Short mmCIF file of C-alpha atoms in Angstrom, two decimals:
data_model
loop_
_atom_site.label_atom_id
_atom_site.label_comp_id
_atom_site.label_asym_id
_atom_site.label_seq_id
_atom_site.Cartn_x
_atom_site.Cartn_y
_atom_site.Cartn_z
CA MET K 1 292.60 -65.73 86.32
CA ASN K 2 292.79 -62.74 83.95
CA ILE K 3 296.55 -62.44 84.52
CA TRP K 4 297.12 -66.13 83.69
CA HIS K 5 294.94 -65.75 80.59
CA LYS K 6 296.91 -62.70 79.44
CA ILE K 7 300.19 -64.58 79.95
CA SER K 8 298.82 -67.51 77.94
CA THR K 9 297.87 -65.23 75.02
CA PHE K 10 301.11 -63.23 74.79
CA GLY K 11 301.98 -62.61 71.12
CA ILE K 12 298.62 -63.86 69.76
CA SER K 13 297.10 -61.87 66.86
CA ASN K 14 294.07 -62.47 64.64
CA ASP K 15 296.14 -62.62 61.48
CA MET K 16 298.08 -65.68 62.79
CA SER K 17 297.13 -69.14 61.57
CA ILE K 18 295.33 -71.52 63.93
CA SER K 19 298.44 -73.71 64.27
CA LYS K 20 300.61 -70.73 65.18
CA GLN K 21 298.10 -69.54 67.75
CA LYS K 22 298.02 -73.00 69.32
CA SER K 23 301.84 -73.18 69.40
CA ALA K 24 302.18 -69.74 70.97
CA ILE K 25 299.60 -70.48 73.67
CA PHE K 26 301.23 -73.85 74.40
CA PHE K 27 304.66 -72.27 74.77
CA ASN K 28 303.35 -69.48 77.03
CA ILE K 29 301.64 -72.02 79.29
CA ALA K 30 304.75 -74.25 79.30
CA MET K 31 306.83 -71.30 80.46
CA ARG K 32 304.23 -70.50 83.10
CA ILE K 33 304.31 -74.08 84.39
CA THR K 34 308.11 -74.06 84.27
CA ILE K 35 308.13 -71.13 86.70
CA ILE K 36 305.82 -72.97 89.10
CA VAL K 37 307.76 -76.27 88.91
CA MET K 38 311.12 -74.50 89.33
CA LEU K 39 309.87 -72.68 92.43
CA LEU K 40 308.48 -75.90 93.93
CA VAL K 41 311.67 -77.87 93.24
CA ALA K 42 313.89 -75.10 94.61
CA ALA K 43 311.78 -74.88 97.77
CA SER K 44 311.87 -78.67 98.26
CA MET K 45 315.64 -78.81 97.82
CA TYR K 46 316.19 -75.96 100.26
CA PHE K 47 313.76 -76.86 103.01
CA PHE K 48 313.79 -80.66 102.94
CA LEU K 49 317.27 -81.57 101.65
CA ASP K 50 319.27 -78.64 103.04
CA PHE K 51 320.71 -77.75 99.64
CA VAL K 52 321.70 -74.15 98.94
CA TYR K 53 323.50 -74.02 95.58
CA VAL K 54 321.05 -76.29 93.82
CA PRO K 55 318.05 -74.04 94.69
CA ILE K 56 320.09 -70.98 93.71
CA GLY K 57 320.93 -72.57 90.37
CA ILE K 58 317.28 -73.46 89.82
CA LEU K 59 316.10 -69.94 90.64
CA LEU K 60 318.59 -68.57 88.09
CA SER K 61 316.27 -69.97 85.39
CA LEU K 62 313.50 -67.54 86.28
CA PRO K 63 315.05 -64.53 84.46
CA LEU K 64 315.37 -66.73 81.37
CA VAL K 65 311.68 -67.68 81.53
CA VAL K 66 310.62 -64.06 82.12
CA PHE K 67 312.78 -62.93 79.18
CA SER K 68 311.13 -65.57 77.01
CA LEU K 69 307.64 -64.37 78.00
CA PHE K 70 308.69 -60.78 77.30
CA LEU K 71 309.67 -61.72 73.73
CA ASN K 72 306.29 -63.40 73.35
CA TYR K 73 304.57 -60.26 74.62
CA LYS K 74 306.32 -58.30 71.87
CA GLY K 75 304.96 -60.73 69.30
CA LYS K 76 308.28 -62.46 68.63
CA VAL K 77 307.03 -65.93 69.57
CA GLU K 78 309.21 -67.95 67.18
CA MET K 79 312.34 -66.05 68.20
CA SER K 80 311.50 -66.63 71.86
CA VAL K 81 311.06 -70.38 71.36
CA PHE K 82 314.26 -70.69 69.38
CA ILE K 83 316.32 -68.77 71.97
CA THR K 84 314.82 -70.89 74.77
CA SER K 85 315.75 -74.10 72.94
CA LEU K 86 319.38 -72.88 72.89
CA ILE K 87 319.72 -71.22 76.32
CA PHE K 88 317.98 -73.76 78.53
CA PRO K 89 320.26 -76.75 77.66
CA LEU K 90 323.23 -74.49 78.43
CA TYR K 91 321.50 -73.41 81.63
CA PHE K 92 320.99 -76.99 82.84
CA LEU K 93 324.59 -77.81 81.96
CA PHE K 94 325.75 -74.72 83.87
CA VAL K 95 323.63 -75.55 86.97
CA SER K 96 324.95 -79.12 87.00
CA ILE K 97 328.59 -77.97 86.88
CA PHE K 98 328.00 -75.02 89.26
CA THR K 99 326.41 -77.12 92.03
CA LYS K 100 328.95 -79.92 91.83
CA LEU K 101 331.88 -77.54 91.97
CA ASN K 102 330.34 -76.10 95.15
CA GLY K 103 330.04 -79.52 96.76
CA GLU K 104 326.36 -80.27 96.15
CA GLY K 105 324.85 -82.93 93.95
CA LEU K 106 327.99 -85.03 93.81
CA THR K 107 325.99 -88.15 93.03
CA GLN K 108 324.72 -89.83 89.89
CA ILE K 109 321.18 -88.53 90.47
CA TYR K 110 322.30 -84.95 89.96
CA SER K 111 323.74 -85.86 86.61
CA ILE K 112 320.53 -87.61 85.53
CA ILE K 113 318.06 -84.83 86.36
CA PRO K 114 319.81 -82.07 84.28
CA ARG K 115 319.78 -84.45 81.32
CA PHE K 116 315.96 -84.54 81.52
CA GLY K 117 315.90 -80.76 81.46
CA ILE K 118 318.23 -80.69 78.47
CA MET K 119 315.94 -83.11 76.63
CA ILE K 120 312.60 -81.52 77.64
CA MET K 121 313.21 -77.90 76.59
CA PRO K 122 314.35 -78.61 72.99
CA ALA K 123 311.46 -81.10 72.76
CA ILE K 124 309.00 -78.40 73.79
CA SER K 125 310.57 -75.97 71.30
CA PHE K 126 310.37 -78.58 68.54
CA ALA K 127 306.71 -79.21 69.37
CA VAL K 128 305.98 -75.47 69.22
CA LEU K 129 307.92 -74.64 66.05
CA GLY K 130 307.19 -77.90 64.23
CA TYR K 131 306.58 -77.55 60.52
CA GLU K 132 306.05 -73.80 60.69
CA ASP K 133 309.80 -73.17 61.12
CA ARG K 134 311.71 -76.38 60.38
CA LYS K 135 315.17 -74.83 60.41
CA ARG K 136 314.85 -73.44 63.93
CA ALA K 137 313.01 -76.52 65.20
CA PHE K 138 315.71 -78.91 64.03
CA GLY K 139 318.43 -76.44 65.00
CA GLY K 140 317.19 -76.36 68.63
CA ALA K 141 316.81 -80.15 68.75
CA ILE K 142 320.31 -80.78 67.33
CA PHE K 143 321.82 -78.26 69.76
CA GLY K 144 320.18 -80.05 72.73
CA LEU K 145 321.35 -83.42 71.40
CA LEU K 146 324.96 -82.17 71.18
CA ILE K 147 324.79 -80.95 74.81
CA LEU K 148 323.60 -84.44 75.83
CA ILE K 149 326.36 -86.20 73.87
CA PHE K 150 329.09 -84.00 75.34
CA PHE K 151 327.49 -83.76 78.81
CA ASN K 152 330.16 -85.90 80.53
CA PRO K 153 333.21 -84.52 78.66
CA ILE K 154 332.17 -80.94 79.47
CA HIS K 155 331.86 -81.83 83.19
CA LYS K 156 335.21 -83.53 83.07
CA PHE K 157 336.70 -80.41 81.45
CA PHE K 158 335.61 -78.42 84.53
CA GLY K 159 336.96 -81.10 86.92
CA VAL K 160 333.83 -83.16 87.56
CA ASN K 161 334.01 -86.84 86.63
CA ILE K 162 330.39 -88.00 86.24
CA SER K 163 331.40 -91.67 85.84
CA GLU K 164 332.82 -91.74 89.40
CA LEU K 165 329.56 -90.60 91.01
CA ASP K 166 327.44 -93.24 92.71
CA LEU K 167 323.80 -93.29 93.65
CA ASN K 168 323.62 -93.39 97.48
CA ALA K 169 320.62 -94.42 99.51
CA ASN K 170 320.55 -90.95 101.06
CA GLU K 171 319.93 -89.40 97.62
CA ILE K 172 316.88 -91.49 96.82
CA PRO K 173 314.42 -88.79 98.16
CA ALA K 174 316.05 -86.23 95.88
CA LEU K 175 315.71 -88.61 92.94
CA ILE K 176 312.06 -89.12 93.78
CA VAL K 177 311.47 -85.36 94.02
CA GLY K 178 313.24 -84.73 90.72
CA LEU K 179 311.52 -87.53 88.82
CA THR K 180 308.17 -86.57 90.34
CA ALA K 181 308.62 -82.98 89.24
CA ILE K 182 309.56 -84.08 85.75
CA PHE K 183 306.58 -86.49 85.67
CA ILE K 184 304.20 -83.78 86.86
CA PHE K 185 305.65 -81.40 84.31
CA ILE K 186 305.12 -83.89 81.49
CA ILE K 187 301.55 -84.72 82.64
CA MET K 188 300.67 -81.04 82.84
CA ILE K 189 302.13 -80.38 79.42
CA ILE K 190 300.12 -83.25 77.93
CA SER K 191 296.90 -82.05 79.60
CA ILE K 192 297.56 -78.52 78.37
CA LEU K 193 298.08 -79.77 74.84
CA GLN K 194 294.79 -81.65 75.02
CA LYS K 195 292.98 -78.59 76.38
CA ILE K 196 294.43 -76.30 73.76
CA ASN K 197 293.63 -78.78 71.04
CA THR K 198 290.05 -79.14 72.31
CA GLU K 199 289.56 -75.38 72.51
CA TYR K 200 290.85 -74.84 69.02
CA GLU K 201 288.83 -77.74 67.68
CA LEU K 202 285.77 -75.93 69.02
CA ILE K 203 287.01 -72.74 67.39
CA VAL K 204 287.55 -74.55 64.10
CA ILE K 205 284.09 -76.14 64.35
CA LYS K 206 282.57 -72.74 65.10
CA GLN K 207 284.42 -71.16 62.20
CA ARG K 208 283.37 -74.03 59.96
CA ASP K 209 279.74 -73.55 60.99
CA GLU K 210 280.06 -69.82 60.41
CA LEU K 211 281.54 -70.50 56.98
CA ILE K 212 278.69 -72.87 56.20
CA ASP K 213 276.17 -70.24 57.32
CA LYS K 214 277.95 -67.59 55.28
CA ASN K 215 278.05 -69.94 52.33
CA HIS K 216 274.29 -70.48 52.64
CA GLU K 217 273.83 -66.72 52.96
CA ILE K 218 276.03 -66.06 49.93
CA THR K 219 274.15 -68.74 47.98
CA ALA K 220 270.84 -67.11 48.93
CA GLN K 221 272.20 -63.70 47.98
CA LYS K 222 273.47 -65.10 44.71
CA GLU K 223 270.05 -66.55 43.94
CA GLU K 224 268.46 -63.22 44.90
CA ILE K 225 270.93 -61.36 42.68
CA LEU K 226 270.19 -63.74 39.83
CA THR K 227 266.49 -63.15 40.36
CA GLN K 228 267.02 -59.41 40.49
CA SER K 229 269.26 -59.64 37.44
CA SER K 230 266.49 -61.39 35.56
CA GLU K 231 264.02 -58.73 36.70
CA ILE K 232 266.48 -55.99 35.73
CA GLU K 233 266.90 -57.56 32.30
CA VAL K 234 263.13 -57.65 31.89
CA GLN K 235 262.89 -54.03 33.04
CA ARG K 236 265.81 -53.11 30.79
CA ASP K 237 264.11 -54.68 27.81
CA TYR K 238 260.87 -52.95 28.80
CA LEU K 239 262.63 -49.61 29.16
CA ALA K 240 264.49 -50.15 25.90
CA GLU K 241 261.18 -50.79 24.18
CA LYS K 242 259.64 -47.72 25.81
CA ASN K 243 262.74 -45.70 24.92
CA ASP K 244 262.44 -46.78 21.31
CA LYS K 245 258.78 -45.70 21.34
CA ILE K 246 259.70 -42.39 22.98
CA GLU K 247 262.46 -41.82 20.43
CA ALA K 248 260.05 -42.62 17.62
CA GLN K 249 257.46 -40.28 19.13
CA ASN K 250 260.14 -37.64 19.65
CA GLU K 251 261.18 -37.95 16.03
CA GLN K 252 257.55 -37.61 14.97
CA ILE K 253 257.03 -34.60 17.24
CA THR K 254 260.29 -33.02 16.08
CA ALA K 255 259.29 -33.64 12.46
CA SER K 256 255.89 -32.08 13.15
CA ILE K 257 257.43 -29.05 14.87
CA THR K 258 259.96 -28.72 12.05
CA TYR K 259 257.12 -28.74 9.55
CA ALA K 260 255.30 -26.18 11.70
CA SER K 261 258.41 -23.99 11.50
CA TYR K 262 258.08 -24.04 7.70
CA ILE K 263 254.49 -22.84 8.06
CA GLN K 264 255.53 -20.17 10.56
CA SER K 265 258.36 -19.01 8.29
CA ALA K 266 255.93 -18.86 5.36
CA LEU K 267 253.72 -16.48 7.33
CA LEU K 268 256.61 -14.12 8.04
CA PRO K 269 257.56 -11.46 5.46
CA THR K 270 260.60 -12.30 3.38
CA PHE K 271 263.72 -10.18 3.39
CA GLN K 272 263.11 -9.27 -0.24
CA GLU K 273 259.60 -8.04 0.52
CA LEU K 274 260.92 -5.68 3.18
CA ASN K 275 263.86 -4.58 1.07
CA ASN K 276 261.53 -3.58 -1.76
CA TYR K 277 260.56 -0.58 0.34
CA PHE K 278 263.59 0.26 2.50
CA PRO K 279 267.14 -1.05 2.93
CA THR K 280 266.47 -3.51 5.76
CA PHE K 281 268.15 -6.26 7.74
CA VAL K 282 266.47 -8.95 9.86
CA PHE K 283 268.37 -10.87 12.55
CA TYR K 284 265.96 -13.69 13.44
CA LYS K 285 267.31 -16.50 15.64
CA PRO K 286 264.72 -18.76 17.35
CA ARG K 287 265.88 -20.54 20.50
CA ASP K 288 264.00 -23.69 19.46
CA ILE K 289 262.73 -24.99 16.14
CA VAL K 290 259.74 -22.64 16.19
CA SER K 291 259.72 -19.20 17.72
CA GLY K 292 257.62 -16.99 19.97
CA ASP K 293 259.07 -13.89 18.27
CA PHE K 294 257.53 -12.73 15.02
CA TYR K 295 257.49 -9.69 12.74
CA TRP K 296 254.77 -8.41 10.45
CA PHE K 297 254.56 -5.66 7.85
CA ARG K 298 252.06 -4.20 5.44
CA LYS K 299 251.86 -1.22 3.09
CA GLU K 300 248.37 0.17 3.57
CA ASP K 301 247.08 3.58 2.38
CA ASN K 302 250.60 4.88 1.68
CA LYS K 303 251.67 3.81 5.15
CA PHE K 304 254.44 1.31 5.76
CA ILE K 305 253.44 -0.57 8.95
CA LEU K 306 255.97 -2.79 10.72
CA ALA K 307 255.49 -4.76 13.96
CA VAL K 308 258.08 -6.69 15.99
CA ALA K 309 256.49 -8.88 18.69
CA ASP K 310 257.70 -11.15 21.49
CA CYS K 311 255.06 -13.64 22.67
CA THR K 312 254.99 -15.18 26.12
CA GLY K 313 257.40 -18.12 26.27
CA HIS K 314 259.26 -19.65 23.36
CA GLY K 315 259.08 -22.82 21.32
CA VAL K 316 255.65 -24.31 20.65
CA PRO K 317 253.62 -22.21 23.17
CA GLY K 318 255.17 -19.00 21.87
CA ALA K 319 254.63 -20.13 18.29
CA PHE K 320 250.89 -20.64 18.90
CA LEU K 321 250.59 -17.10 20.23
CA SER K 322 252.61 -15.75 17.30
CA MET K 323 250.13 -17.38 14.88
CA LEU K 324 247.30 -15.65 16.74
CA GLY K 325 249.18 -12.35 16.59
CA ILE K 326 249.81 -12.59 12.84
CA SER K 327 246.20 -13.56 12.19
CA PHE K 328 244.81 -10.75 14.34
CA LEU K 329 247.10 -8.12 12.77
CA ASN K 330 245.91 -9.23 9.33
CA GLY K 331 242.30 -8.78 10.47
CA ILE K 332 242.85 -5.44 12.17
CA ILE K 333 244.90 -3.72 9.46
CA ILE K 334 243.90 -5.42 6.22
CA GLU K 335 240.22 -6.10 6.91
CA LYS K 336 239.28 -3.37 9.41
CA LYS K 337 241.66 -0.81 7.82
CA ILE K 338 242.93 0.40 11.19
CA THR K 339 246.36 1.97 10.62
CA GLU K 340 247.03 4.11 13.71
CA PRO K 341 249.54 2.23 15.94
CA ASP K 342 247.76 2.95 19.24
CA LYS K 343 244.38 1.80 17.88
CA ILE K 344 245.98 -1.30 16.40
CA LEU K 345 247.43 -2.27 19.79
CA ASN K 346 244.19 -1.56 21.66
CA GLU K 347 242.27 -3.78 19.25
CA LEU K 348 244.98 -6.47 19.34
CA ARG K 349 244.82 -6.55 23.16
CA PHE K 350 241.05 -6.95 23.04
CA LEU K 351 241.26 -9.86 20.61
CA ILE K 352 244.07 -11.63 22.53
CA LYS K 353 242.22 -11.34 25.84
CA ASN K 354 239.01 -12.54 24.27
CA SER K 355 240.58 -15.53 22.48
CA LEU K 356 242.51 -16.61 25.61
CA LYS K 357 239.43 -15.97 27.81
CA GLN K 358 241.37 -13.60 30.07
CA LYS K 359 239.14 -11.82 32.58
CA GLY K 360 241.72 -10.64 35.10
CA GLU K 361 240.76 -13.25 37.66
CA THR K 362 243.22 -14.55 40.25
CA GLY K 363 245.20 -17.61 39.15
CA GLU K 364 244.47 -17.36 35.40
CA GLN K 365 247.25 -17.41 32.82
CA LYS K 366 248.81 -14.05 31.94
CA ASP K 367 249.83 -15.03 28.40
CA GLY K 368 250.21 -12.32 25.80
CA MET K 369 252.91 -10.47 23.94
CA ASP K 370 255.22 -7.45 23.97
CA ILE K 371 255.27 -5.48 20.74
CA ALA K 372 256.76 -2.44 19.04
CA LEU K 373 254.67 -1.19 16.10
CA TYR K 374 255.21 1.83 13.90
CA SER K 375 253.88 3.24 10.65
CA ILE K 376 255.82 5.46 8.23
CA ASN K 377 253.99 8.03 6.13
CA GLN K 378 256.18 8.77 3.15
CA LYS K 379 254.08 11.73 1.98
CA ASN K 380 254.73 13.85 5.04
CA ASN K 381 257.90 12.06 6.26
CA THR K 382 256.45 11.18 9.66
CA ILE K 383 256.57 8.08 11.83
CA GLN K 384 253.96 7.05 14.39
CA PHE K 385 254.85 4.58 17.16
CA SER K 386 253.07 2.67 19.89
CA GLY K 387 254.69 0.03 22.05
CA ALA K 388 253.75 -2.57 24.63
CA GLN K 389 256.92 -3.02 26.71
CA ASN K 390 259.18 -2.77 23.63
CA PRO K 391 260.68 0.62 22.53
CA LEU K 392 261.62 2.14 19.18
CA TYR K 393 265.12 3.49 18.43
CA ILE K 394 265.85 6.12 15.76
CA ILE K 395 269.46 7.07 15.02
CA ARG K 396 270.34 10.13 12.96
CA GLU K 397 273.32 12.37 12.47
CA LYS K 398 274.17 14.45 15.53
CA ILE K 399 271.32 16.75 16.62
CA ASP K 400 271.91 20.34 17.59
CA GLU K 401 271.57 21.40 21.22
CA ILE K 402 268.23 23.21 20.82
CA THR K 403 266.55 20.21 19.19
CA LEU K 404 268.11 17.84 21.70
CA LYS K 405 266.81 19.94 24.59
CA TYR K 406 263.36 19.96 23.04
CA LEU K 407 263.34 16.18 22.62
CA ASN K 408 264.47 15.55 26.19
CA SER K 409 261.63 17.71 27.49
CA ASN K 410 259.24 15.01 26.26
CA ASN K 411 258.86 12.33 28.95
CA GLN K 412 258.17 9.72 26.28
CA ILE K 413 261.58 10.29 24.68
CA ARG K 414 265.18 10.03 25.82
CA THR K 415 268.39 10.49 23.87
CA LEU K 416 271.99 9.27 23.81
CA GLN K 417 274.84 11.02 21.95
CA HIS K 418 277.88 9.24 20.53
CA GLU K 419 280.41 10.98 18.32
CA ASN K 420 278.51 12.05 15.16
CA TYR K 421 275.21 10.30 15.90
CA THR K 422 272.26 10.66 18.28
CA LEU K 423 270.00 7.80 19.39
CA ILE K 424 266.38 8.79 20.07
CA GLU K 425 264.47 6.26 22.15
CA PHE K 426 260.66 6.29 22.09
CA LYS K 427 259.41 4.70 25.28
CA PRO K 428 256.61 2.12 25.19
CA ASN K 429 253.69 1.72 27.56
CA ARG K 430 254.62 -0.49 30.51
CA MET K 431 251.89 -3.04 29.92
CA PRO K 432 251.67 -6.07 27.60
CA ILE K 433 249.21 -7.10 24.93
CA GLY K 434 247.08 -9.19 27.26
CA VAL K 435 245.44 -8.96 30.63
CA TYR K 436 247.14 -6.55 33.08
CA ILE K 437 246.48 -5.13 36.55
CA ILE K 438 245.80 -1.58 35.37
CA GLU K 439 244.98 -1.33 31.67
CA LYS K 440 245.07 1.99 29.85
CA PRO K 441 244.72 2.89 26.19
CA PHE K 442 248.06 2.68 24.42
CA ALA K 443 249.82 5.98 23.75
CA ARG K 444 251.00 7.11 20.33
CA SER K 445 254.15 9.07 19.56
CA GLU K 446 254.66 10.96 16.27
CA PHE K 447 257.96 12.21 14.96
CA ASN K 448 259.36 13.75 11.77
CA ILE K 449 261.95 11.55 10.12
CA LEU K 450 264.73 12.49 7.77
CA GLU K 451 266.31 10.81 4.83
CA SER K 452 268.87 8.17 6.03
CA ASP K 453 267.43 7.95 9.56
CA LEU K 454 268.02 4.46 11.03
CA ILE K 455 265.03 2.79 12.70
CA TYR K 456 265.41 -0.24 14.97
CA THR K 457 262.85 -2.50 16.64
CA PHE K 458 263.64 -5.68 18.54
CA SER K 459 262.53 -8.23 21.13
CA ASP K 460 264.29 -8.62 24.48
CA GLY K 461 266.17 -11.81 23.49
CA TYR K 462 269.31 -9.94 22.41
CA ILE K 463 269.67 -7.61 25.41
CA ASP K 464 268.73 -10.29 27.99
CA GLN K 465 271.24 -12.86 26.76
CA PHE K 466 273.90 -13.88 29.31
CA GLY K 467 277.50 -14.06 28.14
CA GLY K 468 280.77 -12.19 27.94
CA GLU K 469 283.74 -12.50 30.28
CA ASN K 470 281.63 -11.95 33.43
CA ASN K 471 278.63 -14.02 32.27
CA GLU K 472 276.22 -11.07 32.52
CA LYS K 473 273.30 -9.75 30.49
CA PHE K 474 274.08 -7.78 27.33
CA MET K 475 271.71 -5.01 28.54
CA SER K 476 270.05 -2.20 26.58
CA ARG K 477 272.77 0.39 27.24
CA ARG K 478 275.43 -1.83 25.63
CA PHE K 479 273.02 -2.49 22.74
CA LYS K 480 272.47 1.26 22.19
CA LYS K 481 276.23 1.89 22.11
CA LEU K 482 276.65 -0.93 19.60
CA LEU K 483 274.01 0.60 17.29
CA LEU K 484 275.59 4.06 17.57
CA LYS K 485 279.02 2.63 16.86
CA ILE K 486 277.91 0.94 13.62
CA ALA K 487 275.53 3.71 12.47
CA ASN K 488 277.92 4.82 9.71
CA GLU K 489 278.00 1.29 8.23
CA SER K 490 275.72 0.02 5.50
CA ILE K 491 272.59 -1.90 6.50
CA LYS K 492 274.15 -5.10 5.21
CA GLU K 493 277.33 -4.56 7.25
CA GLN K 494 275.30 -3.63 10.34
CA HIS K 495 273.49 -6.95 10.10
CA LYS K 496 276.79 -8.80 9.88
CA ILE K 497 278.25 -6.98 12.91
CA ILE K 498 275.13 -7.48 15.05
CA VAL K 499 275.13 -11.24 14.35
CA GLN K 500 278.87 -11.56 15.03
CA GLN K 501 278.56 -9.58 18.28
CA PHE K 502 275.71 -11.80 19.52
CA ASN K 503 277.52 -15.04 18.72
CA SER K 504 280.70 -13.75 20.35
CA TRP K 505 278.77 -12.70 23.46
CA LEU K 506 276.90 -16.02 23.58
CA SER K 507 280.08 -18.12 23.20
CA ASP K 508 279.52 -21.48 24.95
CA ASN K 509 276.45 -20.32 26.88
CA GLU K 510 272.94 -21.53 26.16
CA GLN K 511 270.68 -19.21 24.18
CA LEU K 512 267.96 -18.22 26.65
CA ASP K 513 265.26 -16.75 24.40
CA ASP K 514 264.26 -16.11 20.83
CA VAL K 515 266.15 -13.23 19.23
CA LEU K 516 264.72 -10.74 16.74
CA VAL K 517 266.28 -7.43 15.62
CA ILE K 518 265.11 -5.43 12.57
CA GLY K 519 267.03 -2.42 11.25
CA LEU K 520 265.71 -0.11 8.55
CA LYS K 521 267.22 2.88 6.76
CA TYR K 522 264.59 5.46 5.82
CA GLU K 523 264.38 6.53 2.18
CA HIS K 524 261.62 7.68 -0.09
CA LEU K 525 259.39 4.73 -0.86
CA LYS K 526 260.59 2.84 -3.90
CA ASN K 527 257.11 1.54 -4.65
CA SER K 528 254.18 3.84 -4.18
#
């Protein structure tokens, strides 16, 4: 059963139209039936009528049928049908002439039966090709009609005169067999057509029902999409309204923070105030509108006191801490008259811890600040320094070997030589202004300073900034070399170079932290 089904579906593909599928199946089945009928007729002629050449001629059709099915198998259904409509009329004509020349079928009956074959095969081809391929359909039909018209003349050309043949009583059984075979063939073809038509009607009905179901599904999906679209529009409008509110709030917050930056800037010393005492530059570049870095200075009891601080975080949180820092420094130095750097930092740590309620308990916030603070005594040309995480740099003209060796013997100091200048680094205590695991009193370093010494304090924003060709941190060693390289420049030019170097290093990267660098050139106090 599977073999017959496969033969029936030779050349069928899903991309073919329903009519083409029906035609192909019909033709395959017709060829299958042709094989059966030909075998039965040949057997009847041989065993019951003692014919030899007629059965041989009939069996010669089998290769033609197999060739036709092979073309179908390769998907060339229309070509197969067209070739069959041309070859089979010639085949029937050949069999008729071949058998008569060999002394069989020399009666009228054997000229009638081939005519049926000549008519049937083009008719089948026409039925298969139909309107799908009109040229081939009509071509096959016209070719079969020409064979019919010239049937007798062609026989006569080969020496067989059909008009002289008579129908004898002895040939009546052969006529009956032939007509019966043709009748059976026609009945089977009709029944096959009905079956194929019924099957495909069911397929069409099924496909129609599927289309209806899909249409209902699509309609339901469309309605759902419309509903969702309406909901999305409502949500969009809601989000747009919320976004407008957020934008308005953001504008208000930004305006408030911007105003706060004015207040913060007002609390910071101006460049002119600093420059009244020493040639000074300030490179101050907040990451956000307000900054967690701040600087503070005061001339108190002939001491010039300068602090550079870096509060925890940046932006608003850092700015809050910076306000506390400025306020506390005012209280400690101006009101309490504490001017020693180490005592200032110890008192500042106490106030910060107390205001932030830091007790050193597990899980509490470790907010605070890093700071470098120094005081210059102009009367005796000395500088005192204390630092929480942040160091102090002093650059002077190249130091002799004895002095350099003496300085390096102090574990709180390290030096770096470059051409005609020496950088002296005063190390800070490694603990912040705020709660810490092991808290000690802050140390104080004292050092004699000379006219034209360069003094630098800074936060970590500059040295921790990523950038450059390899996207790496600037680092303190590169910063020291930069300061040594520009030491012979004026304070104003140094400021320009430091800003240009930072912007070049930053390039397209994001600024990570607030930046603060203050450089000062020591001279005798202008105002006493």
